[in-house]
Tab-separated table of C-alpha atoms in Angstrom:
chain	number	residue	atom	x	y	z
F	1	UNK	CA	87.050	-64.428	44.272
F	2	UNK	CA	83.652	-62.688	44.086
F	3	UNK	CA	80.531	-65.087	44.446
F	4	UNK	CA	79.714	-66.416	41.236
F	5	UNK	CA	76.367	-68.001	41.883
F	6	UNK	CA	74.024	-65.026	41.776
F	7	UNK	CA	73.008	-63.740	38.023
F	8	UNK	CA	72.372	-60.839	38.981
F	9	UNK	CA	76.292	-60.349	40.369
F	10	UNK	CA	78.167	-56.847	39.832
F	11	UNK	CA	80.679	-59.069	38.731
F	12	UNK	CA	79.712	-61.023	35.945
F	13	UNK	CA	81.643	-63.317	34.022
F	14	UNK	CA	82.806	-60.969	31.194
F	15	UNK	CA	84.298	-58.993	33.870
F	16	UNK	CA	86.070	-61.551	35.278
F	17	UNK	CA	87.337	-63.390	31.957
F	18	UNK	CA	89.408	-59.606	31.491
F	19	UNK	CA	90.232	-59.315	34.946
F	20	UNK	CA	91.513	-63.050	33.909
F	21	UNK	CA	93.449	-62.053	30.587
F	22	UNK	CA	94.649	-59.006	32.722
F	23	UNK	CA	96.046	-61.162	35.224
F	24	UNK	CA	98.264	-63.259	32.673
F	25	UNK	CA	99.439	-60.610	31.001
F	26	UNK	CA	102.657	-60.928	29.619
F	27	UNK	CA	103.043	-64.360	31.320
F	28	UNK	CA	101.353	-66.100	29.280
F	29	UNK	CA	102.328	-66.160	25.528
F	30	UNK	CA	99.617	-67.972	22.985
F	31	UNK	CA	101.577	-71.091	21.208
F	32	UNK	CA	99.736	-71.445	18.073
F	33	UNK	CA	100.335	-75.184	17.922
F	34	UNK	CA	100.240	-75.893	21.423
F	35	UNK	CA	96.574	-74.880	21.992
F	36	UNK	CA	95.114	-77.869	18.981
F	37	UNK	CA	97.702	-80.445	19.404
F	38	UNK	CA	96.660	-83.324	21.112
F	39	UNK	CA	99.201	-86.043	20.345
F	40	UNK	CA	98.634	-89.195	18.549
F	41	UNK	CA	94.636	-88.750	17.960
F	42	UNK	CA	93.537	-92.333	18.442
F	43	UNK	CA	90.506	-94.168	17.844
F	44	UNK	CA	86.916	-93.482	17.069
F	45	UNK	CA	86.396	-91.035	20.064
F	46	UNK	CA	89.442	-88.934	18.003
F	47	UNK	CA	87.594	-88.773	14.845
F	48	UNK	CA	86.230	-85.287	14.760
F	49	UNK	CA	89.169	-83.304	16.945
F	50	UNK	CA	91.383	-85.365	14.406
F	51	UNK	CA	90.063	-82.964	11.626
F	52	UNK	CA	89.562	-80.343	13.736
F	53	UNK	CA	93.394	-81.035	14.857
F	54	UNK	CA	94.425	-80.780	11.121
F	55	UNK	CA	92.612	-77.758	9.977
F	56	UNK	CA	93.795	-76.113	13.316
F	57	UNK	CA	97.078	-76.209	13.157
F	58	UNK	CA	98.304	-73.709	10.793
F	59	UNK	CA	96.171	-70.845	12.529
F	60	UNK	CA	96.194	-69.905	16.117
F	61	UNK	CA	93.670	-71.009	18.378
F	62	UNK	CA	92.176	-68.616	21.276
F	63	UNK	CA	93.637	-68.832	24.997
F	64	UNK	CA	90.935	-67.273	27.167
F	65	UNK	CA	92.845	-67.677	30.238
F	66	UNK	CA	96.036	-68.556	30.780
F	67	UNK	CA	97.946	-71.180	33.354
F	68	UNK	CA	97.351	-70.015	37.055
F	69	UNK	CA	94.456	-68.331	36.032
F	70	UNK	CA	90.699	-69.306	37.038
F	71	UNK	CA	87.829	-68.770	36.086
F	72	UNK	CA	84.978	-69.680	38.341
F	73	UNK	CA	81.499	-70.123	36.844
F	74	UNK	CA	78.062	-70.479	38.410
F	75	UNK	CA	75.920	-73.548	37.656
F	76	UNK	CA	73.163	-73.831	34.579
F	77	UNK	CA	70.550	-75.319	33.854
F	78	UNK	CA	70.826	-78.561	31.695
F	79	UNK	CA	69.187	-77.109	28.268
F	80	UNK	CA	70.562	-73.756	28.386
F	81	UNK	CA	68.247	-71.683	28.397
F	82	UNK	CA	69.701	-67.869	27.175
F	83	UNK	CA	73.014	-69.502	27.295
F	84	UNK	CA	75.735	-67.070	25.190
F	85	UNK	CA	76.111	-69.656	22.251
F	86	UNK	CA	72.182	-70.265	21.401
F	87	UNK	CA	71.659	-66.336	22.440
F	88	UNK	CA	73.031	-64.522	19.675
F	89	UNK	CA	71.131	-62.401	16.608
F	90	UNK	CA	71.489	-63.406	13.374
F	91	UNK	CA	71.840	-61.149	10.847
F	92	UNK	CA	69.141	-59.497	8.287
F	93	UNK	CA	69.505	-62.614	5.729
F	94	UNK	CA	69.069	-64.969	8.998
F	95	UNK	CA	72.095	-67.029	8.261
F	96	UNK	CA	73.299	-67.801	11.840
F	97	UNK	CA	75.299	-65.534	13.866
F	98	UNK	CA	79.040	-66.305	14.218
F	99	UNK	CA	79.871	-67.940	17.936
F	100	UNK	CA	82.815	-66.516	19.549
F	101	UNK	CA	85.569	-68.308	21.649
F	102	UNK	CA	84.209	-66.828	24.552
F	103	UNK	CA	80.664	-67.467	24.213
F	104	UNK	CA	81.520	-71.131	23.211
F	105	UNK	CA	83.218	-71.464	26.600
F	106	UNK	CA	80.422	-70.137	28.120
F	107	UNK	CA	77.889	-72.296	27.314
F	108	UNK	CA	80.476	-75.366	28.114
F	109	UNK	CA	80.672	-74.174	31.606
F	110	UNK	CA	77.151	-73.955	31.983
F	111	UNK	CA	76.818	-76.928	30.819
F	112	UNK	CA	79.514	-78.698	32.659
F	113	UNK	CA	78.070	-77.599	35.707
F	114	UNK	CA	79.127	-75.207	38.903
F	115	UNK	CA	83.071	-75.123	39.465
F	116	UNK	CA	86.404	-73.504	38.429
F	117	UNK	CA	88.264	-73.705	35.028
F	118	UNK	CA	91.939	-72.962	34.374
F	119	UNK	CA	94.009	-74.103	31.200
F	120	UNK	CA	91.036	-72.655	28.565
F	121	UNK	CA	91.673	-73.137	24.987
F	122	UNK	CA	88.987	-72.343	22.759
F	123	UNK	CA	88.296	-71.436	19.199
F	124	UNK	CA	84.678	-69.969	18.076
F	125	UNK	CA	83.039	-70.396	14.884
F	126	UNK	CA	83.970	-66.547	13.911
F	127	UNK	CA	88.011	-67.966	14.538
F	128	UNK	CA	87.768	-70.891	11.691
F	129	UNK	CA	85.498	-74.039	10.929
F	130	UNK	CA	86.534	-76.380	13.802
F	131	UNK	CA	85.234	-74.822	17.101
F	132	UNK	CA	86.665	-76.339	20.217
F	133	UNK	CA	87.197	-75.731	23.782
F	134	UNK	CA	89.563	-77.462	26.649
F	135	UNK	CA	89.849	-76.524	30.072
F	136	UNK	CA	90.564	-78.127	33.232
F	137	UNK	CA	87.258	-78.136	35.285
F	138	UNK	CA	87.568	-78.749	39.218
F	139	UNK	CA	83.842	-79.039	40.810
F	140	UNK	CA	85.374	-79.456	44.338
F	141	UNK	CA	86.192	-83.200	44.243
F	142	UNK	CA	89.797	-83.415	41.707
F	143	UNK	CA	90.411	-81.771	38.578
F	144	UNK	CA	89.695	-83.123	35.352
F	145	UNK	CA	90.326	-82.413	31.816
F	146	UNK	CA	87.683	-82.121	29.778
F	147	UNK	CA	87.667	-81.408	25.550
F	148	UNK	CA	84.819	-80.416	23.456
F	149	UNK	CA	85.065	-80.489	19.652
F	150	UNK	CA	82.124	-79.649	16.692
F	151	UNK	CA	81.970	-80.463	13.458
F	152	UNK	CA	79.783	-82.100	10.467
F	153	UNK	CA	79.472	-85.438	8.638
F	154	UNK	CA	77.782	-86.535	5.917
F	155	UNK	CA	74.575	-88.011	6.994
F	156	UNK	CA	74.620	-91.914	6.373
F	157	UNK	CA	78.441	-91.897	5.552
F	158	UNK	CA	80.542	-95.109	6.985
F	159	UNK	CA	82.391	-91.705	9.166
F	160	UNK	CA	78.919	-91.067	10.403
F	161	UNK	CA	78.057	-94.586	11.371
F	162	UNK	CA	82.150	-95.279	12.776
F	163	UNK	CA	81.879	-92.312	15.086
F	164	UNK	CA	78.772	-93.895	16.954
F	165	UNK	CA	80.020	-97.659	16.733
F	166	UNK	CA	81.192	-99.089	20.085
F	167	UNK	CA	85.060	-100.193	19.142
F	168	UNK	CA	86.268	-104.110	19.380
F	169	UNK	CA	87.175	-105.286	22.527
F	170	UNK	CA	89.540	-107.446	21.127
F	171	UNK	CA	91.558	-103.862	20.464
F	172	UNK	CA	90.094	-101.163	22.727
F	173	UNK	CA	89.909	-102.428	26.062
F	174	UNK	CA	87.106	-100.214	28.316
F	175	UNK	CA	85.013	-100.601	31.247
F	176	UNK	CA	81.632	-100.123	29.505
F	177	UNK	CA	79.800	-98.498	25.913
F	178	UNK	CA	76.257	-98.121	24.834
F	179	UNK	CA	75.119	-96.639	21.439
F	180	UNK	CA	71.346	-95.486	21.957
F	181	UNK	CA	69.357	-93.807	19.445
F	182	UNK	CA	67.283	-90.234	20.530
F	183	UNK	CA	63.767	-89.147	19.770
F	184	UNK	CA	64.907	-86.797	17.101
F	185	UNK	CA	66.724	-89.800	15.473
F	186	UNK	CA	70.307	-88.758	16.601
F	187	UNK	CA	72.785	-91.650	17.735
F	188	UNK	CA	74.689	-91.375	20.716
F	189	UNK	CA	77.891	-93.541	21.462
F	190	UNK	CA	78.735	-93.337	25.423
F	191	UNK	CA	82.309	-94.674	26.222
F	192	UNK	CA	83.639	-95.501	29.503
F	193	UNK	CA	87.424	-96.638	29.021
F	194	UNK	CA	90.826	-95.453	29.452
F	195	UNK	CA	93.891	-93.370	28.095
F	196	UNK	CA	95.901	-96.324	28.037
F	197	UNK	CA	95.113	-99.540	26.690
F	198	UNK	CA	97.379	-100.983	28.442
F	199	UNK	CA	96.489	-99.977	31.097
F	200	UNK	CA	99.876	-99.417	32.065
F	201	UNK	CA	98.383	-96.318	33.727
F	202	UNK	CA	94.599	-96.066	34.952
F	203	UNK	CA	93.906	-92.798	33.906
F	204	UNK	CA	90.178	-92.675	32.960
F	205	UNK	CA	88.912	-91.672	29.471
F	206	UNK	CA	85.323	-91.357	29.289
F	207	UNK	CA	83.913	-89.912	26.044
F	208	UNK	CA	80.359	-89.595	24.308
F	209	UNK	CA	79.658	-89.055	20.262
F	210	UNK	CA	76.318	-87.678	19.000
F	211	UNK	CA	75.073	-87.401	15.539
F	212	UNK	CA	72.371	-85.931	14.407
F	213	UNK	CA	70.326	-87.318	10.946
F	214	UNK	CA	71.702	-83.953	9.390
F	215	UNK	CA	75.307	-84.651	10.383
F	216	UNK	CA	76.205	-82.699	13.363
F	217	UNK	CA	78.743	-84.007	15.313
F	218	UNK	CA	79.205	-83.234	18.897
F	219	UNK	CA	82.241	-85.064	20.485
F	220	UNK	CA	83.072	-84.564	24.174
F	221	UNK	CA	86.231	-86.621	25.875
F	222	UNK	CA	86.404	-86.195	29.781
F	223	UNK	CA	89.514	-87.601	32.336
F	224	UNK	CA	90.283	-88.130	35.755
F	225	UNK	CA	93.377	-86.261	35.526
F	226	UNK	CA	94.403	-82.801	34.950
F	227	UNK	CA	95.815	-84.179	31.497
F	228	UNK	CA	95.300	-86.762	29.298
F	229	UNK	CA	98.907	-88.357	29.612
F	230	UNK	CA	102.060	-87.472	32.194
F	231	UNK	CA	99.305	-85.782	34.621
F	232	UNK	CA	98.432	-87.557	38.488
F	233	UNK	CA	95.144	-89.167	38.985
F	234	UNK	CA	92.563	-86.474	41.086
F	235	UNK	CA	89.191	-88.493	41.104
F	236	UNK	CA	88.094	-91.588	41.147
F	237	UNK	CA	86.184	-91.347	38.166
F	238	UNK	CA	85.448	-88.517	35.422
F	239	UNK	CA	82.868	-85.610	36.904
F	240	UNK	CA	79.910	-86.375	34.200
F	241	UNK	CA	78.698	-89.500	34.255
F	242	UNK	CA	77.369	-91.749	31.422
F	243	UNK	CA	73.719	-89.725	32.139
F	244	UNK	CA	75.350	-86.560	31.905
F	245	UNK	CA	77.609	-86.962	28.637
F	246	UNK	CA	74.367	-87.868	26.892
F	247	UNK	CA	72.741	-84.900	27.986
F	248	UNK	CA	76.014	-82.609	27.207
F	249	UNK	CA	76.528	-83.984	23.944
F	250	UNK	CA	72.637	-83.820	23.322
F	251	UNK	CA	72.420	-80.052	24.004
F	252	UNK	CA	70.646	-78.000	21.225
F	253	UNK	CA	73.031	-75.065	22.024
F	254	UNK	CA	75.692	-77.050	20.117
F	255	UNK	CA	73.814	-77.831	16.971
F	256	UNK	CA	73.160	-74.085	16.508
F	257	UNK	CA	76.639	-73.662	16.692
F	258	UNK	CA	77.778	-75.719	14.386
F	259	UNK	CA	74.572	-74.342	12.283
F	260	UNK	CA	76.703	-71.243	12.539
F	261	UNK	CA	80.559	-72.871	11.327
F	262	UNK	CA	81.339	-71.593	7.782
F	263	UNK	CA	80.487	-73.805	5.037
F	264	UNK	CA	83.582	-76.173	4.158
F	265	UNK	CA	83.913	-77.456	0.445
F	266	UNK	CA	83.455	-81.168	0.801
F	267	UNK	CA	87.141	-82.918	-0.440
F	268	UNK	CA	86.972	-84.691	-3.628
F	269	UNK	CA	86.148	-88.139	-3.676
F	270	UNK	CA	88.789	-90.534	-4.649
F	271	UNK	CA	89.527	-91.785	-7.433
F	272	UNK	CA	88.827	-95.770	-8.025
F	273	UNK	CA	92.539	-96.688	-8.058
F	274	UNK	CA	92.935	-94.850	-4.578
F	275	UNK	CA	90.254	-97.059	-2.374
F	276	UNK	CA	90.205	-100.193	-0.770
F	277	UNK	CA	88.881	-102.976	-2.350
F	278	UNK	CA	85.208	-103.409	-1.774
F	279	UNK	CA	85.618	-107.415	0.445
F	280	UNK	CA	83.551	-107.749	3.235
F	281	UNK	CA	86.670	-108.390	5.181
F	282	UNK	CA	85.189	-111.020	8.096
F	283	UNK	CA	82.990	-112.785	5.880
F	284	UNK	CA	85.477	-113.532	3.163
F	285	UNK	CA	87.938	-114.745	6.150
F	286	UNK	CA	85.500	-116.264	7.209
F	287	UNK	CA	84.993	-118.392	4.198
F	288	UNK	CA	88.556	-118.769	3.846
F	289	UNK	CA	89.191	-120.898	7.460
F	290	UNK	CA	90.430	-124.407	7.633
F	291	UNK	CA	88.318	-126.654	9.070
F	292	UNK	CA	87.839	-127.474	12.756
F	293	UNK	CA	87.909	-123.590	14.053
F	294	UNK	CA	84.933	-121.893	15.701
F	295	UNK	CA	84.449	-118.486	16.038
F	296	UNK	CA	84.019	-116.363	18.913
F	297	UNK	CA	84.427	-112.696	17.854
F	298	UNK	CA	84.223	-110.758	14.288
F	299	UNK	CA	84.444	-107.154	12.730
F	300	UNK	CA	80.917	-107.435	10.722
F	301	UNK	CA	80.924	-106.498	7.245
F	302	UNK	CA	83.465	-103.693	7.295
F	303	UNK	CA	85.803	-103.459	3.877
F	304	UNK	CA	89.606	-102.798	4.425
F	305	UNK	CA	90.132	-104.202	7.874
F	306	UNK	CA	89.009	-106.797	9.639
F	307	UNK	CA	89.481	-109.792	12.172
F	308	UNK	CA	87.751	-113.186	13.549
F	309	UNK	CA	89.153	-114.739	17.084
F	310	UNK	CA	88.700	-118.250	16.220
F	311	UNK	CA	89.254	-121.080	18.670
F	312	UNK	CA	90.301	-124.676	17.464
F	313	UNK	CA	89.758	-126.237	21.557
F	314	UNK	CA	93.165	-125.227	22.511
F	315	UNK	CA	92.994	-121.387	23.080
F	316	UNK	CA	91.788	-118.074	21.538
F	317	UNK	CA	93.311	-116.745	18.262
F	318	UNK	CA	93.093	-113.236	17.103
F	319	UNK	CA	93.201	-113.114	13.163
F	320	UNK	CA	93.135	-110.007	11.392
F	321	UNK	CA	93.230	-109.019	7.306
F	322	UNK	CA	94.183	-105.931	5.685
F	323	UNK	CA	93.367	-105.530	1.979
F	324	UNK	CA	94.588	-102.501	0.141
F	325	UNK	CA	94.696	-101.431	-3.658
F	326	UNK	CA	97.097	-99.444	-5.528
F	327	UNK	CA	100.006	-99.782	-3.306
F	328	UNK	CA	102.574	-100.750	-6.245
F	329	UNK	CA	104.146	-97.584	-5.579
F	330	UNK	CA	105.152	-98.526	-1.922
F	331	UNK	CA	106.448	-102.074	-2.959
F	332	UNK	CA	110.062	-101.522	-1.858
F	333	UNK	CA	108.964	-100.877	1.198
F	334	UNK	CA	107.093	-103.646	2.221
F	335	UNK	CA	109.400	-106.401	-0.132
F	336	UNK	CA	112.575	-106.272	0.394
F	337	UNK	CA	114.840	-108.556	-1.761
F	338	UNK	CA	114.575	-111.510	-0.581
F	339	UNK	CA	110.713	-111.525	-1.216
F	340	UNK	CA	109.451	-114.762	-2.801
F	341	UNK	CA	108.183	-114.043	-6.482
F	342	UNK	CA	105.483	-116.562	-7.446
F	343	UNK	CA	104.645	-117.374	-11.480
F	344	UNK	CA	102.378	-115.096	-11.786
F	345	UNK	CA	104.527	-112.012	-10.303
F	346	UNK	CA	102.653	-112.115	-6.735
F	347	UNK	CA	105.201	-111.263	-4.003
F	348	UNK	CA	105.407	-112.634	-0.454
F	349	UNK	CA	106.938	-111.902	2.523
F	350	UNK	CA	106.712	-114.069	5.884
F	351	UNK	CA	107.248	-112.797	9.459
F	352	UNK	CA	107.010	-114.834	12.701
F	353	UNK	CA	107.540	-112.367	15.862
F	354	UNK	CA	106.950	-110.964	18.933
F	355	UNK	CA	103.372	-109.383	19.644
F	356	UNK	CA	103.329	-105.245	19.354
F	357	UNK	CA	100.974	-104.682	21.777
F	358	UNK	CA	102.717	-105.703	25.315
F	359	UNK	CA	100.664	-108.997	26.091
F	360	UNK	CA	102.905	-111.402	27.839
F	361	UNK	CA	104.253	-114.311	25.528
F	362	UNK	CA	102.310	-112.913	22.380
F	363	UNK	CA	103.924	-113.957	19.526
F	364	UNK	CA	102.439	-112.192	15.774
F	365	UNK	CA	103.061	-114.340	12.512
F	366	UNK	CA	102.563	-112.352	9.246
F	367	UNK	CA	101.948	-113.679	5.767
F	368	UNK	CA	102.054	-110.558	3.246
F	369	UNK	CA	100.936	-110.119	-0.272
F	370	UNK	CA	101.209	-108.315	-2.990
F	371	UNK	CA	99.999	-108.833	-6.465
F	372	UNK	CA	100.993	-107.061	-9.714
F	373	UNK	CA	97.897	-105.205	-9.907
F	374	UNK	CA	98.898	-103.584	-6.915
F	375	UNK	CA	96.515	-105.562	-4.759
F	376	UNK	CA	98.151	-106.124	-1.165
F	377	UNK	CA	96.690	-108.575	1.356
F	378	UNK	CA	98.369	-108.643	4.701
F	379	UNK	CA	97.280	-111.207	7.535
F	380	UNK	CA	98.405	-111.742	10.709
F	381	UNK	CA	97.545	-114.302	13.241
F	382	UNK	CA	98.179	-113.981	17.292
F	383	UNK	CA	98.479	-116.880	20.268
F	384	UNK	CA	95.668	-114.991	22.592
F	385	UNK	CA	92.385	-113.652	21.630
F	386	UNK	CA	93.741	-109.610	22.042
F	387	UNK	CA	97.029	-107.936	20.939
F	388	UNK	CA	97.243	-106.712	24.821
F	389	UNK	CA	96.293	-110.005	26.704
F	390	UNK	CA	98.674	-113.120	27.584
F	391	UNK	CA	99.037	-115.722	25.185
F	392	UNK	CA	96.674	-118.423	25.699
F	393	UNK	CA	98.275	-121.222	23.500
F	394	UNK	CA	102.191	-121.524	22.372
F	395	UNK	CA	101.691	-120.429	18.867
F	396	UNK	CA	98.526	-119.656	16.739
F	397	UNK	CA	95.757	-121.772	15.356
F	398	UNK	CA	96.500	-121.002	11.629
F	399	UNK	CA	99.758	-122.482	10.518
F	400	UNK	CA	102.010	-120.059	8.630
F	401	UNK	CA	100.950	-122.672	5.553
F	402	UNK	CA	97.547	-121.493	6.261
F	403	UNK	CA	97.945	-117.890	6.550
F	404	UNK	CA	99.877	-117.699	3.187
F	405	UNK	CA	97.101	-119.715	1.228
F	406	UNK	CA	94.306	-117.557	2.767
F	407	UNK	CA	96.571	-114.605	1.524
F	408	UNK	CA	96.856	-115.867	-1.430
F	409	UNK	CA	93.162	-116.497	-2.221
F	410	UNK	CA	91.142	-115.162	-5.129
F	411	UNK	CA	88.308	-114.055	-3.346
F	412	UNK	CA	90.132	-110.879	-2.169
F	413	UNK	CA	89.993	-109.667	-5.374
């Protein structure tokens, strides 16, 4: 392969992206789902390719190169400078420029750093409103997979502030996170954990959310595989390190691409009868506690879901609450016949089980509610402090006596 490290090269990269596309040729055949599917989207760190995912997947994203092929890539500096995506003229009524696939790659590699990419999937701003790029990047020491996805939030929304929060340990097991704030007031979530968390394999995910006070969103997810699931470990660790995804994520080349996305009509917002009830989930649990239980661990103020571990001196006890409105029309789903019915038309359902998560001699016990106005309050207590941890007591802290009166409570509504 020619030497890539000289700008002034007769071969430059154009040249070798279509001596690239040449190459594949017929043996390589664009799946129009395959390129934004990403399986089950999980977590925080999914919350922008999530969208992206969804608006994605009726329309065909780009493959600049196809398996087998690479495309090798000379080193840049760390803002960018002239870099393809911040580069472009806008037009006469300067409204930005649209960024193509292949200029959106471009400044990813130079960002990324010297090395060879094969696997590229990317989708510009000029290709639909959710620009992304994946590519396996090898810088000499293991392959890794690494995703980029852009998009917008509204400034000061509970999206906004979610996609910068460092998740619970006591459901997202990882090795380390920091949320920092910028100069220019943009938040930055760095996340060092893993694919699984179960660890049942130790692929590495290490990921890093910025957003700015006007509501870009630059999400970038990095492994020490080839693939996110089913792929070998290469590397001990991911190639950018904490350091490095803040400055990657921080770039200015990616805020004036997503200056450049289309503008999206904002969805509706719902109606009353469609959102959660407005309870401060941990504090009302809180409230709601039998006596003698200390707590060790809670969600904050969050409304819809939330969770305490409590402790009563024999052993952690994760507790978590799930309030919901309007779910009447779902009833025979969650009720089956043989549902209590209390005097006031309240329904409830009991369930003492085994854990869902995979720790060892978890057990889950389930008191389930729903009220006529279509109110439903779930809550489920565990014998360990995590889902995905051994039990640390026989059963929980909270009888099932306990569990249905907390259910059962007023102050949910």
């Amino acid at each position: 392969m020619p030497d890539a490290h000289s700008s002034d090269s007769a071969d430059p990269f154009e040249t070798r992206l279509a001596a690239g596309l040449r190459d594949a040729g017929d043996a390589f055949e664009t799946d129009r789902a395959a390129l934004v599917t990403g399986g089950a989207l999980k977590g925080r760190r999914r919350l922008l390719r999530r969208r992206n995912a969804a608006v994605m997947s009726g329309a065909a994203g780009i493959a600049l190169v196809g398996v087998g092929t690479a495309v090798l890539l000379p080193s840049g500096s760390p803002d960018v400078q002239g870099s393809p995506a911040t580069s472009t003229r806008a037009s006469a009524t300067s409204a930005p420029a649209p960024v193509s696939g292949k200029d959106l790659f471009m400044t990813f590699g130079h960002l990324m750093g010297e090395g060879s990419y094969t696997n590229i999937e990317t989708r510009g701003t000029d290709e639909g409103p959710a620009p992304y790029v994946h590519a396996v990047y090898d810088d000499g020491k293991g392959k890794s997979a690494v995703e980029l996805s852009l998009g917008r939030v509204e400034p000061g929304s509970d999206e906004a502030r979610q996609a910068t929060t460092c998740p619970a340990k006591v459901f997202t097991h990882y090795d380390a996170c920091r949320t920092s704030r910028l100069a220019d007031g943009s938040v930055v979530m760095v996340l060092q954990g893993y694919e699984y968390p179960d660890r049942r394999v130790d692929t590495k995910l290490w990921s890093a959310e910025l957003v700015t006070p006007q509501g870009q969103h630059v999400s970038v997810s990095e492994w020490n595989a080839a693939a996110e699931k089913d792929a070998p470990i290469t590397r001990p660790q991911p190639p950018l390190s904490p350091a490095r995804l803040t400055k990657f994520v921080a770039s200015e080349a990616w805020r004036k691409v997503i200056d450049a996305m289309p503008e999206q009509t904002p969805p509706a917002a719902p109606a009353p009868s469609d959102t959660a009830l407005g309870v401060p989930i941990a504090p009302t649990l809180k409230s709601l506690l039998p006596k003698g239980l200390t707590v060790s661990d809670s969600s904050g103020d969050d409304t819809g879901f939330g969770y305490l571990v409590v402790d009563d001196g024999k052993g952690k006890t994760l507790v978590q609450v799930n309030v919901q409105a309007n779910m009447s029309d779902v009833e025979g789903d969650l009720f089956g016949s043989d549902a209590e019915v209390l005097s006031d038309g309240t329904k409830v359902a009991e369930h003492q089980g085994p854990g869902e998560k995979g720790g060892s001699g978890v057990v889950m016990w389930t008191a389930d509610t729903l009220r006529t106005d279509g109110t439903r309050v779930v809550i489920s207590a565990f014998n360990s402090g995590a889902q995905d941890t051994p039990s640390t007591r026989k059963t929980p802290a909270l009888t099932m006596k306990q569990l249905r009166a907390i259910a059962l409570s007023p102050k949910w509504r």
